[in-house]
Coordinates of C-alpha atoms in Angstrom, one line a residue:
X1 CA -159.5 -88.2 -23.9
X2 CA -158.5 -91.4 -25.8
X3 CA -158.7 -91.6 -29.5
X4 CA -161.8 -93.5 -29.2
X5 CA -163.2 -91.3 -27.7
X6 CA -162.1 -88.3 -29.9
X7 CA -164.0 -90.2 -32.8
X8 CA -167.3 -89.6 -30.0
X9 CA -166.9 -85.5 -30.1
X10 CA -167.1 -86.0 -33.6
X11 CA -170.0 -88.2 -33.9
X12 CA -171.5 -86.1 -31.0
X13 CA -175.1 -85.9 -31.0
X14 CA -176.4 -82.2 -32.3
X15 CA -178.7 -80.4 -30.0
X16 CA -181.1 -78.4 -31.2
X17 CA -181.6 -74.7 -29.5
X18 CA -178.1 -74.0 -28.9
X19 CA -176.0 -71.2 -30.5
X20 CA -172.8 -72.2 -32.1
X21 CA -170.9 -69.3 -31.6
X22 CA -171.8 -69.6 -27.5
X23 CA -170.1 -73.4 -28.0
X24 CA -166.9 -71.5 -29.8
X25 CA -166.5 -69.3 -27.6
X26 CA -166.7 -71.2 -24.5
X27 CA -164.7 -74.1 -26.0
X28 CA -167.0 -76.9 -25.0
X29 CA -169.9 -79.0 -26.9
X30 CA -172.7 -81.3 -25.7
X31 CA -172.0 -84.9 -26.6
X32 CA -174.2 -87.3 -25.7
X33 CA -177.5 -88.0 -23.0
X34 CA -176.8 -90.6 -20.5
X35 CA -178.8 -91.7 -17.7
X36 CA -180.5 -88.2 -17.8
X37 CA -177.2 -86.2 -18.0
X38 CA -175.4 -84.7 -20.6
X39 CA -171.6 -85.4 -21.2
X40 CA -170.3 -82.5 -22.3
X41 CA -166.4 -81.9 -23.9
X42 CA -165.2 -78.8 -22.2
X43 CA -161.6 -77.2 -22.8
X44 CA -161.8 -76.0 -19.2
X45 CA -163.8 -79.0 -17.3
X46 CA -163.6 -76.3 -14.0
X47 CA -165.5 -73.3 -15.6
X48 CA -168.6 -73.8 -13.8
X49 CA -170.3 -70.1 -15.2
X50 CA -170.2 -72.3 -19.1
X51 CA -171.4 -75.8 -17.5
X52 CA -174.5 -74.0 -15.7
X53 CA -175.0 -71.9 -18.7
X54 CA -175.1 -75.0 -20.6
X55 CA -177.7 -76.6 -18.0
X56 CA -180.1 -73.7 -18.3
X57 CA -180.5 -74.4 -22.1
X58 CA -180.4 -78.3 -21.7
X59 CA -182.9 -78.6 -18.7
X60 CA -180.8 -81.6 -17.2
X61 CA -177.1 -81.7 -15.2
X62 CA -174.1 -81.5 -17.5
X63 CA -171.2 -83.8 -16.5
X64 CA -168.3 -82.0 -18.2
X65 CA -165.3 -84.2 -19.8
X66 CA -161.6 -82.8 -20.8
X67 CA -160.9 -82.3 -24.1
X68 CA -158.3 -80.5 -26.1
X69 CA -159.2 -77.2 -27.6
X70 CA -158.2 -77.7 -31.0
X71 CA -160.7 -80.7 -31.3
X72 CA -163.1 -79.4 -29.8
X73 CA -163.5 -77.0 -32.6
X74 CA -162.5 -79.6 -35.1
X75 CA -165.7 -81.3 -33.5
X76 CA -168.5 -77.9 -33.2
X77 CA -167.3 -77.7 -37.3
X78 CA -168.4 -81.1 -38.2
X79 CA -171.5 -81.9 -35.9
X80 CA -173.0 -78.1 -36.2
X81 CA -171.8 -77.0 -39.5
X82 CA -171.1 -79.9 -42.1
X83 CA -169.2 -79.4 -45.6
X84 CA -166.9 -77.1 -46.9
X85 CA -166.1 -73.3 -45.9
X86 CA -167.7 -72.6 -49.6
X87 CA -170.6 -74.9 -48.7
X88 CA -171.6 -73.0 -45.8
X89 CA -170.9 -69.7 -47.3
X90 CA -173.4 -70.5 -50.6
X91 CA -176.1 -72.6 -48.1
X92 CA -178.0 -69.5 -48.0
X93 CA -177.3 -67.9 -51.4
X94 CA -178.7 -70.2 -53.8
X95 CA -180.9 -68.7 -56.0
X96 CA -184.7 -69.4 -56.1
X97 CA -185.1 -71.9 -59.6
X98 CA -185.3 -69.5 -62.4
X99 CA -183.6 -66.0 -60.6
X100 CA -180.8 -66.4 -63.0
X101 CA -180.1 -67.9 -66.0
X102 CA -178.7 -66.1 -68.4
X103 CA -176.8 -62.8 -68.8
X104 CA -179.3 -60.7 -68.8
X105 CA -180.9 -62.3 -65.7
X106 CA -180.7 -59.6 -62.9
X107 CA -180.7 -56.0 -63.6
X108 CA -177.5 -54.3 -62.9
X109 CA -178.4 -52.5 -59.5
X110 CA -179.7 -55.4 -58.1
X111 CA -176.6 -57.4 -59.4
X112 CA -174.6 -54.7 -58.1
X113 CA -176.5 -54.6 -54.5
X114 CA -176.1 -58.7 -54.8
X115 CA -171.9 -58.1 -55.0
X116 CA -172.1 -56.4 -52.0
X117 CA -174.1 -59.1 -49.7
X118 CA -171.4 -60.4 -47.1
X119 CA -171.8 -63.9 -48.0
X120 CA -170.5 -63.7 -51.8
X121 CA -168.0 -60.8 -50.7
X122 CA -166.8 -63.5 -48.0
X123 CA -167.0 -66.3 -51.0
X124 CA -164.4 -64.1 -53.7
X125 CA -161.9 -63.5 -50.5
X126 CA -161.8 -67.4 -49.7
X127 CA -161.7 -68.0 -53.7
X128 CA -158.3 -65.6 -53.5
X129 CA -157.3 -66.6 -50.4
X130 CA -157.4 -70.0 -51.4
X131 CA -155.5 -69.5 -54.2
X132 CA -152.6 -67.6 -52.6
X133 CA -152.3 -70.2 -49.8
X134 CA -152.0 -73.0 -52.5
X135 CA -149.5 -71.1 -54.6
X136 CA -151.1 -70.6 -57.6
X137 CA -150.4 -68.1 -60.7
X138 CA -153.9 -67.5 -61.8
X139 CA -157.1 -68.1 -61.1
X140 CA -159.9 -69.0 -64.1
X141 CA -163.6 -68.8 -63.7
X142 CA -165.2 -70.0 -66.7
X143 CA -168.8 -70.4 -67.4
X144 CA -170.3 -73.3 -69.3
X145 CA -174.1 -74.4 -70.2
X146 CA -174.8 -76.2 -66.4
X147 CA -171.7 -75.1 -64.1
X148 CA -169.6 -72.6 -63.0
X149 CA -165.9 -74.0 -62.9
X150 CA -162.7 -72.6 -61.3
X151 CA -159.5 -73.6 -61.7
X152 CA -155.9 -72.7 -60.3
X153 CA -152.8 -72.4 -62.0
X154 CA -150.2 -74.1 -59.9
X155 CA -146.6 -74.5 -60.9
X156 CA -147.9 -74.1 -64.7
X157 CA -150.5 -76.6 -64.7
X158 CA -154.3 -75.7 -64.0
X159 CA -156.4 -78.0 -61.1
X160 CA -159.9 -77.8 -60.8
X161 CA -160.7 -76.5 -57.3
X162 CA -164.5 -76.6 -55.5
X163 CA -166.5 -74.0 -57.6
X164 CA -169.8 -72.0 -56.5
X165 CA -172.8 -72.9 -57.9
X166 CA -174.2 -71.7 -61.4
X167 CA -176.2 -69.5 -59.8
X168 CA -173.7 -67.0 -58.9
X169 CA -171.6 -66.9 -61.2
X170 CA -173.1 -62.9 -62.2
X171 CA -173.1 -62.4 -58.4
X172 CA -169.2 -63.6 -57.8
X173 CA -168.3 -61.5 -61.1
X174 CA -169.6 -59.0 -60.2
X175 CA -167.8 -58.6 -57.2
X176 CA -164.8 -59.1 -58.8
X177 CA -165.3 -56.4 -61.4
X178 CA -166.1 -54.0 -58.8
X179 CA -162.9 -54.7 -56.4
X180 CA -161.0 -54.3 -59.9
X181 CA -162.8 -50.8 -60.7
X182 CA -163.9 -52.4 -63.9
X183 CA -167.3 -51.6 -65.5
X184 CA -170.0 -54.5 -64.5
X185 CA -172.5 -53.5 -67.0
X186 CA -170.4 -54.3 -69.8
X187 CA -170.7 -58.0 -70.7
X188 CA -169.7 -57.6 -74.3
X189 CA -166.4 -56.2 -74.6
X190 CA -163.2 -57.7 -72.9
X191 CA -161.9 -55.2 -69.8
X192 CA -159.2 -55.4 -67.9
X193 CA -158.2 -54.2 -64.3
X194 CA -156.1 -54.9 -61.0
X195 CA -156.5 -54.7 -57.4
X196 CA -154.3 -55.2 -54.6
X197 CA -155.3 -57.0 -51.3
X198 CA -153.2 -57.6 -47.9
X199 CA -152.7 -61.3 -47.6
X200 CA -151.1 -62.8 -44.1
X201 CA -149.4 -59.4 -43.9
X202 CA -148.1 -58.5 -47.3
X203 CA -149.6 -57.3 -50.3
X204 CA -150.5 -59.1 -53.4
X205 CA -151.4 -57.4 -56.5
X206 CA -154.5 -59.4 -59.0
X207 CA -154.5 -58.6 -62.3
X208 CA -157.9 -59.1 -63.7
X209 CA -158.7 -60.0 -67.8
X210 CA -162.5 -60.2 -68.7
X211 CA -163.5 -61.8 -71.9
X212 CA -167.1 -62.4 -73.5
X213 CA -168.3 -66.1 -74.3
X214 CA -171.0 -67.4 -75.3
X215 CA -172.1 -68.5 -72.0
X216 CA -171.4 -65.1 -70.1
X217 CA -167.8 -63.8 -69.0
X218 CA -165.0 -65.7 -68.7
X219 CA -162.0 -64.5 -66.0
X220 CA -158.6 -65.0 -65.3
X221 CA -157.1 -63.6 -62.5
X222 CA -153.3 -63.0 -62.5
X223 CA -151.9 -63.0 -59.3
X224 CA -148.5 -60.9 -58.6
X225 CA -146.6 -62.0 -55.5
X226 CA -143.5 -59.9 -54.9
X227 CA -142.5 -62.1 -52.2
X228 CA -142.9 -65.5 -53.6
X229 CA -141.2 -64.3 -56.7
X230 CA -137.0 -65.0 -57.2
X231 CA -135.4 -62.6 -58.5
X232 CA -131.8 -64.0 -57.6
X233 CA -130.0 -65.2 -60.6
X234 CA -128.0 -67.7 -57.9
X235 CA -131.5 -69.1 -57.5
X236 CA -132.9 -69.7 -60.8
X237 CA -131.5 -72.7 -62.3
X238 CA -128.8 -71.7 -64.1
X239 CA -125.3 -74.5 -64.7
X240 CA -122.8 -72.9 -63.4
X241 CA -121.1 -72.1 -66.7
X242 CA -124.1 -70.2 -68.3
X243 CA -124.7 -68.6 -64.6
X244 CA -120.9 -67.1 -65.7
X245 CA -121.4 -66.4 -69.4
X246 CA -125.2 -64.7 -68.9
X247 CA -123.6 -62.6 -65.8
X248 CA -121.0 -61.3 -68.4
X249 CA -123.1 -60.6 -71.6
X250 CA -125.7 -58.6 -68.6
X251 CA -122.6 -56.4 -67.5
X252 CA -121.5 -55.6 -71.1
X253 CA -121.8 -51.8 -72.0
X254 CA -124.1 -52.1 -74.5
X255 CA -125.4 -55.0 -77.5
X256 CA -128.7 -56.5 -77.3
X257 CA -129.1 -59.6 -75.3
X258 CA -132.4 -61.6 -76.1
X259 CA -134.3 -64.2 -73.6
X260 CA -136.7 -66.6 -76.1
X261 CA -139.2 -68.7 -75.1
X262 CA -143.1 -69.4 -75.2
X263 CA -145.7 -67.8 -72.8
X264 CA -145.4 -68.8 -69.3
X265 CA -141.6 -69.9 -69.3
X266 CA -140.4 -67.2 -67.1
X267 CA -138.1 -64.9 -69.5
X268 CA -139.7 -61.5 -67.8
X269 CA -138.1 -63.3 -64.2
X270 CA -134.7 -63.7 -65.5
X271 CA -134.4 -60.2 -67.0
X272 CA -135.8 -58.4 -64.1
X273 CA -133.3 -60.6 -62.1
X274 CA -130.6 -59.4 -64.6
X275 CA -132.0 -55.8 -63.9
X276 CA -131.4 -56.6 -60.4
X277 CA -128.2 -57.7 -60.7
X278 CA -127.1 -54.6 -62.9
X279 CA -128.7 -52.4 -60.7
X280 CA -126.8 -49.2 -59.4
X281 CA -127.3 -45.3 -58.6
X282 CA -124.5 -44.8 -61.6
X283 CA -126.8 -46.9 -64.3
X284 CA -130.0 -45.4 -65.7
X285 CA -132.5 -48.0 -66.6
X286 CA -135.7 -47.8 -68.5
X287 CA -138.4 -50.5 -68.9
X288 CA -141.3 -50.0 -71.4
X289 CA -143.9 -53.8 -70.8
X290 CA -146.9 -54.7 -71.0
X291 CA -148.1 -55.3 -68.3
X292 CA -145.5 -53.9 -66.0
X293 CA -145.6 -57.5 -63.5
X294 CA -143.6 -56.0 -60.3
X295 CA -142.1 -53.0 -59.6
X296 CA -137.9 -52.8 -59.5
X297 CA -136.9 -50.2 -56.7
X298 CA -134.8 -47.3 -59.1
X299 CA -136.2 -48.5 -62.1
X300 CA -138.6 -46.5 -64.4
X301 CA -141.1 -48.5 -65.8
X302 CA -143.2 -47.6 -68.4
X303 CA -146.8 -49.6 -69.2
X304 CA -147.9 -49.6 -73.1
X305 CA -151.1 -48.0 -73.6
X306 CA -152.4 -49.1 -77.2
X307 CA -155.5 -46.9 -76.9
X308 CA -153.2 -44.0 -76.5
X309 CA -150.9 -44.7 -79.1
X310 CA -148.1 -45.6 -76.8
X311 CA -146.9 -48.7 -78.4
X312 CA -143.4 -50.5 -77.8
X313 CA -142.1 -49.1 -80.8
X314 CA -143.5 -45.1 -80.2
X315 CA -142.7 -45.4 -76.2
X316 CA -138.9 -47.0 -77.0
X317 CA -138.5 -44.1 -79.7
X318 CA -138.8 -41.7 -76.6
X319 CA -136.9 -43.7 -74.3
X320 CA -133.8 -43.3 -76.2
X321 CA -133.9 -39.3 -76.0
X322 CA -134.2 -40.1 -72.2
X323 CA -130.3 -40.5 -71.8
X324 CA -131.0 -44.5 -70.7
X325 CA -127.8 -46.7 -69.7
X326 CA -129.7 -50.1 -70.2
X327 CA -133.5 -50.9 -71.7
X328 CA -135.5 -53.4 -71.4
X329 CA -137.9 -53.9 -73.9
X330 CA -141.1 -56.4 -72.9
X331 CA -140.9 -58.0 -76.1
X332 CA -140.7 -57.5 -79.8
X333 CA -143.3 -58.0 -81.9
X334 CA -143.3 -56.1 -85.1
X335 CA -140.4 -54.9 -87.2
X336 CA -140.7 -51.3 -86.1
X337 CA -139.8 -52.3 -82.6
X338 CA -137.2 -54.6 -84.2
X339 CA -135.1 -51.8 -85.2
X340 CA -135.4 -49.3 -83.1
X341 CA -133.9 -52.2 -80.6
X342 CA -131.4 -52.8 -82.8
X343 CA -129.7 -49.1 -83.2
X344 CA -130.1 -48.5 -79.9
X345 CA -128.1 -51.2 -79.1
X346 CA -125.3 -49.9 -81.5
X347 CA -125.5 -46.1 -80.3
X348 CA -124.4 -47.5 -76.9
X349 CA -127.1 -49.2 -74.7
X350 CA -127.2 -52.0 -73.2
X351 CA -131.0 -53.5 -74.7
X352 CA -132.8 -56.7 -72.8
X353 CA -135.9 -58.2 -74.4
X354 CA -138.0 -61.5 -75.2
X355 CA -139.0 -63.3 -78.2
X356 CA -141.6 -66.2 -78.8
X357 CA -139.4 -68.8 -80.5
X358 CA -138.6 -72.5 -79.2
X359 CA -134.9 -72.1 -79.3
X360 CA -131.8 -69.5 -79.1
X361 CA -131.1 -70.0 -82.7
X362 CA -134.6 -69.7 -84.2
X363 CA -134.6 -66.0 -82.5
X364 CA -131.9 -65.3 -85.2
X365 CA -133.8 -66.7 -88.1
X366 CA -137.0 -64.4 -86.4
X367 CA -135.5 -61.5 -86.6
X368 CA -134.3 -62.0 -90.5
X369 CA -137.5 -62.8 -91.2
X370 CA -139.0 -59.4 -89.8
X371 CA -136.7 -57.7 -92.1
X372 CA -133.5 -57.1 -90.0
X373 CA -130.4 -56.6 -92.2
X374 CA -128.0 -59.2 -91.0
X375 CA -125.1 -57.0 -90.7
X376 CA -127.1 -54.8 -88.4
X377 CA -127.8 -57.9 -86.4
X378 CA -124.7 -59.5 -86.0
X379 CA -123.7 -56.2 -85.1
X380 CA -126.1 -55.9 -82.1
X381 CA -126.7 -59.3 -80.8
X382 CA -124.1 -60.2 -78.2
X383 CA -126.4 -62.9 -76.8
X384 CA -129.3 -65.4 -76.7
X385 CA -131.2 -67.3 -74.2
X386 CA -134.2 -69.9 -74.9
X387 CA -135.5 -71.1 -71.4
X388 CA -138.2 -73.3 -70.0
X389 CA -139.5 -74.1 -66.2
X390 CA -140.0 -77.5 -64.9
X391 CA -141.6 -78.6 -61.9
X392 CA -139.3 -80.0 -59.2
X393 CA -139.9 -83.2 -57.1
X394 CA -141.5 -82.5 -54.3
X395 CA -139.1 -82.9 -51.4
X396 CA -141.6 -84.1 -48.9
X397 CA -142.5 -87.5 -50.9
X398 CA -139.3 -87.6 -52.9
X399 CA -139.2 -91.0 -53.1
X400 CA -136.3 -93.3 -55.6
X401 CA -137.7 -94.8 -58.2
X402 CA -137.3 -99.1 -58.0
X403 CA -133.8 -100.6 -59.8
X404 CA -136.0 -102.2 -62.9
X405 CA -138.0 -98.7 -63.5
X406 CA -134.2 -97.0 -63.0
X407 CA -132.7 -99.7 -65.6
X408 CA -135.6 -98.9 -68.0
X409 CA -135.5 -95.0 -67.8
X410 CA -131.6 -94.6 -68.1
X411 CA -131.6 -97.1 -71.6
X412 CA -133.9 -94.3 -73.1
X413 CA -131.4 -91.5 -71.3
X414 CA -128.4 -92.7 -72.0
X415 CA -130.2 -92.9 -75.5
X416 CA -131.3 -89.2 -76.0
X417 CA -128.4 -87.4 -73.7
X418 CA -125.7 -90.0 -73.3
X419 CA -126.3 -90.5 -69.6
X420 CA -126.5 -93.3 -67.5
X421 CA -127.9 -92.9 -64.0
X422 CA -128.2 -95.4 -61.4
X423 CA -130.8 -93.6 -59.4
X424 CA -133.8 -91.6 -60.2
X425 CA -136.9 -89.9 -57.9
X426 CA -140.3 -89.3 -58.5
X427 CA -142.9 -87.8 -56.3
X428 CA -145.5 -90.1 -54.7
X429 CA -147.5 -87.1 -53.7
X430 CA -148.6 -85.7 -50.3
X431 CA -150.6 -82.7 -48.4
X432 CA -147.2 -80.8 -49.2
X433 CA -147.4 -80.7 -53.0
X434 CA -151.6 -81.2 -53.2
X435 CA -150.7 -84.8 -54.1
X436 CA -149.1 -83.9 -57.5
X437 CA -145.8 -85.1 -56.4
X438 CA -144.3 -81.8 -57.4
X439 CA -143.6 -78.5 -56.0
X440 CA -142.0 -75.4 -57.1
X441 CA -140.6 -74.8 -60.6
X442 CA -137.1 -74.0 -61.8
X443 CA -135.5 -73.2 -65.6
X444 CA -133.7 -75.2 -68.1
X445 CA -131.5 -73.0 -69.9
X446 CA -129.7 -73.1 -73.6
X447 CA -127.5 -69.7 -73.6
X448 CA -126.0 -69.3 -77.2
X449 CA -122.7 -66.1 -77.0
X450 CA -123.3 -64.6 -80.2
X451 CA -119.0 -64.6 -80.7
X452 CA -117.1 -64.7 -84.6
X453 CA -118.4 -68.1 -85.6
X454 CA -122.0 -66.8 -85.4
X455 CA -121.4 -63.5 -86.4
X456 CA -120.1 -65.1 -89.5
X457 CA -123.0 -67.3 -90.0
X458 CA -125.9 -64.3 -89.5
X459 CA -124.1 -62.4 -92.3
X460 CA -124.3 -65.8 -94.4
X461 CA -127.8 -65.3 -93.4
X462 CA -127.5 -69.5 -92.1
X463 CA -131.0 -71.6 -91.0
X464 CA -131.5 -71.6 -87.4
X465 CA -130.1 -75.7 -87.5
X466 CA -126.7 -74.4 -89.1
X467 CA -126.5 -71.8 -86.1
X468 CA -127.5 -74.2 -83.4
X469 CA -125.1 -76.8 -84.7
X470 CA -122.1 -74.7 -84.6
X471 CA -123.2 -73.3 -81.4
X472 CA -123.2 -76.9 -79.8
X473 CA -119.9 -76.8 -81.4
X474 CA -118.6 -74.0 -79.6
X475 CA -120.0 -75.9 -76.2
X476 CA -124.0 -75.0 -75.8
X477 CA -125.8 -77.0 -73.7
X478 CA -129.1 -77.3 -75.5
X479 CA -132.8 -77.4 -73.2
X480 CA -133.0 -81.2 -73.3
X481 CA -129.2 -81.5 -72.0
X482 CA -129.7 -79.0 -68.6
X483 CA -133.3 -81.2 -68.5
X484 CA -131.9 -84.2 -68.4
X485 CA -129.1 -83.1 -66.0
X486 CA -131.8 -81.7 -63.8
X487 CA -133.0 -85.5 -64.1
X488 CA -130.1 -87.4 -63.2
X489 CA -129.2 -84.8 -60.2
X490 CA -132.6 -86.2 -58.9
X491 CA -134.3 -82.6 -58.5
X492 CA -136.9 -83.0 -61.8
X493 CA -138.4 -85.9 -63.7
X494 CA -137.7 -87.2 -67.4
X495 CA -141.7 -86.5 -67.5
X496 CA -141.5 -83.0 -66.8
X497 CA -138.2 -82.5 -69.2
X498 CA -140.2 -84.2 -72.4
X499 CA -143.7 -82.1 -71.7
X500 CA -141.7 -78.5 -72.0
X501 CA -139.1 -79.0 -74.4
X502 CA -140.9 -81.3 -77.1
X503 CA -141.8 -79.4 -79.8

């Protein structure tokens, strides 16, 4: 058929009194009456059991036309069931005007009856599925006075995405609590729970975190891809001098080496790439997290249970009597955990963990503030690593930007880093990257060696601007400096660079 009259299948005229799934099956659809006939698109013009079929429930002669399968589908989709896959799925589920409101709307059996009904269990699968096909980190459902809205996480920024209706939010929930083994009669407490689902052959874990609002439960969704996740050093980002002074400090036989940065910036990935690395049936290695993210194949890992008492500072206590090579510690928070840390890495392990601070330095200052003695840390510290992730051009629409926008951009960079490129890219944005012009993430590292110079400086107890100044003195490339070489080598955008390492 010609593209004209492709455009007819899907303008085709619906007939009433005939079953959908008999037109997908058979791969053919009614288009039009003509001069008391019925032009009909069939995949298979010769199967003469469909085309009488079809004339049985028509009442007239069916004149069959060839058509390619695919669009005859594409066709049965738009004429027979209009809208979105959600659209269809919640057609038939909206609630009658005043079934639910609030949170106490529906009893709990019935709610929990509701969460079973194949249409919301088939509306949660193509909320995940959707998610995983799209790449995203998390999932949020949040509730608010007139809508239900979800939103992906996608390369570290959220999107809205097509939500269901108010009216099942308790419903989709629901479901979701149950799948997580979580309690669905508690609205007022926070809970949190995983499952794990088999995804285009491969399984993903969800990690699921409930929280009361004052418009009903709010949930995020954490989603934990093995597959999709690097844990390559070669593959992460790094210069190649850092890639050689980080592989060093990880194959020392024991000091602490710290990986700073906020929330989100992907310090837990490069210290289980580390791990990785290290890995070895000679090398005992203990992890105590929370939560424990992905599994490492030889690796205990232990999950802190506050409840319980087992804390970072109680369970790392213990790990030390467990004869450990290397630790790695999720991340210190308290003083306790501090210094426990900080003798075990001068009785002869090898300690990884994270800090929140915006720089390397600033993770020295930290730990002086929590009451470290600074001998004891210049000691234990052989090393120090603030990171960040930014989003890379998207290599589909990676497009150079025009010579007066170049012109404009480098003044500023040759301003801030002392570079001058003559070419830049952005994205224009495409199916590939959901129009955002990006796709896929990668770190920008500042890797401060703790060697004499700032050994000397921790015992002077120095600011964290003395430290970083003699480090830069000693060659560290700060964040903005691998950004903005990740800018000129065309693989990330000034944009991006400014949004994750302005303070």
């Amino acid at each position: 058929m010609t593209a004209s009259e492709f455009q007819d299948l899907r303008t085709a005229e619906p007939f009433a009194d005939i079953s959908v799934r008999f037109l997908r099956e058979n791969r053919c659809l009614p288009l039009r009456r003509e001069d008391g006939q019925v032009l009909t698109a069939m995949a298979d013009p010769e199967d003469g059991e469909t085309r009488r079929s079809l004339e049985v429930v028509l009442g007239v002669p069916v004149v069959p036309v060839a058509a390619p399968e695919e669009e005859i589908l594409e066709a049965i989709q738009a004429v027979y069931q209009p809208g979105s896959a959600m659209a269809r799925l919640v057609g038939g589920l909206e609630p009658e005007e005043g079934e639910l409101v609030g949170e106490e709307a529906e009893e709990i059996g019935h709610l929990r009856d509701r969460a079973r009904e194949a249409p919301i269990i088939q509306l949660v699968d193509l909320l995940l599925l959707r998610a995983v096909e799209q790449g995203a980190s998390d999932i949020h459902l949040e509730p608010f006075e007139n809508d239900f809205r979800v939103r992906y996480r996608r390369d570290g920024i959220l999107y809205e995405t097509e939500s269901p209706p108010k009216g099942l939010q308790a419903a989709v929930l629901s479901r979701l609590k149950i799948m997580s083994r979580l309690d669905i009669a508690e609205r007022r407490l926070p809970q949190d729970g995983r499952f794990r689902l088999k995804v285009k052959g491969h399984d993903i874990d969800f990690r699921v975190s409930t929280l009361p609002t004052l418009l009903g439960e709010s949930m995020v969704i954490r989603i934990l891809d093995r597959e999709k996740v690097i844990l390559d050093l070669d593959r992460l980002g790094f210069p190649p001098r850092e890639l050689r002074q980080f592989d060093g400090l990880i194959h020392k036989p024991h000091g602490m080496l710290l990986v700073t940065g906020p929330t989100g910036s992907g310090k837990t990935t490069t210290l289980y790439a580390a791990l990785e690395r290290i890995n070895s049936p000679e090398k005992k290695i203990i992890t105590i997290e929370d939560p424990v993210e992905y599994r490492l194949a030889g690796v205990t890992q232990i999950q802190v249970k506050p409840a319980i008492g087992l804390t970072f500072a109680r369970g790392l206590r213990h790990i030390v009597r467990q004869d450990p090579d290397i630790v790695l510690v999720g991340e210190i928070r308290d003083r306790e955990t501090a210094e426990i840390a900080v003798h075990a890495a001068l009785t002869g392990h090898l300690v990884f963990s994270t800090l929140h601070t915006n720089d390397a330095a600033g993770a020295v200052t930290r730990l002086l503030e929590m009451g470290i003695e600074d001998y004891l840390l210049a000691s234990a510290v052989v090393g120090i690593m603030a990171q960040r992730l930014v989003r890379l051009i998207c290599p589909e629409c990676r497009t150079a930007l025009p010579p007066e926008a170049v012109q404009e951009e480098a003044a500023a960079l040759a301003a801030i880093a002392g570079l001058g490129p003559e070419r830049l890219y952005i994205g224009q944005g495409c199916p590939a990257c959901a129009h955002t012009g990006y796709h896929g993430r990668t770190g920008i590292y500042e890797l401060l060696p703790v060697d004499e110079v700032i050994r000397h400086l921790i015992l002077k107890r120095a600011d964290a601007v003395a430290l970083r100044d003699a480090a830069r003195k000693q060659g560290m490339q700060t964040l903005a400096q691998d950004g903005w070489a990740k800018v000129v080598a065309g693989r990330t955008t000034s944009q991006e660079v400014l949004r994750v390492t302005q303070e």
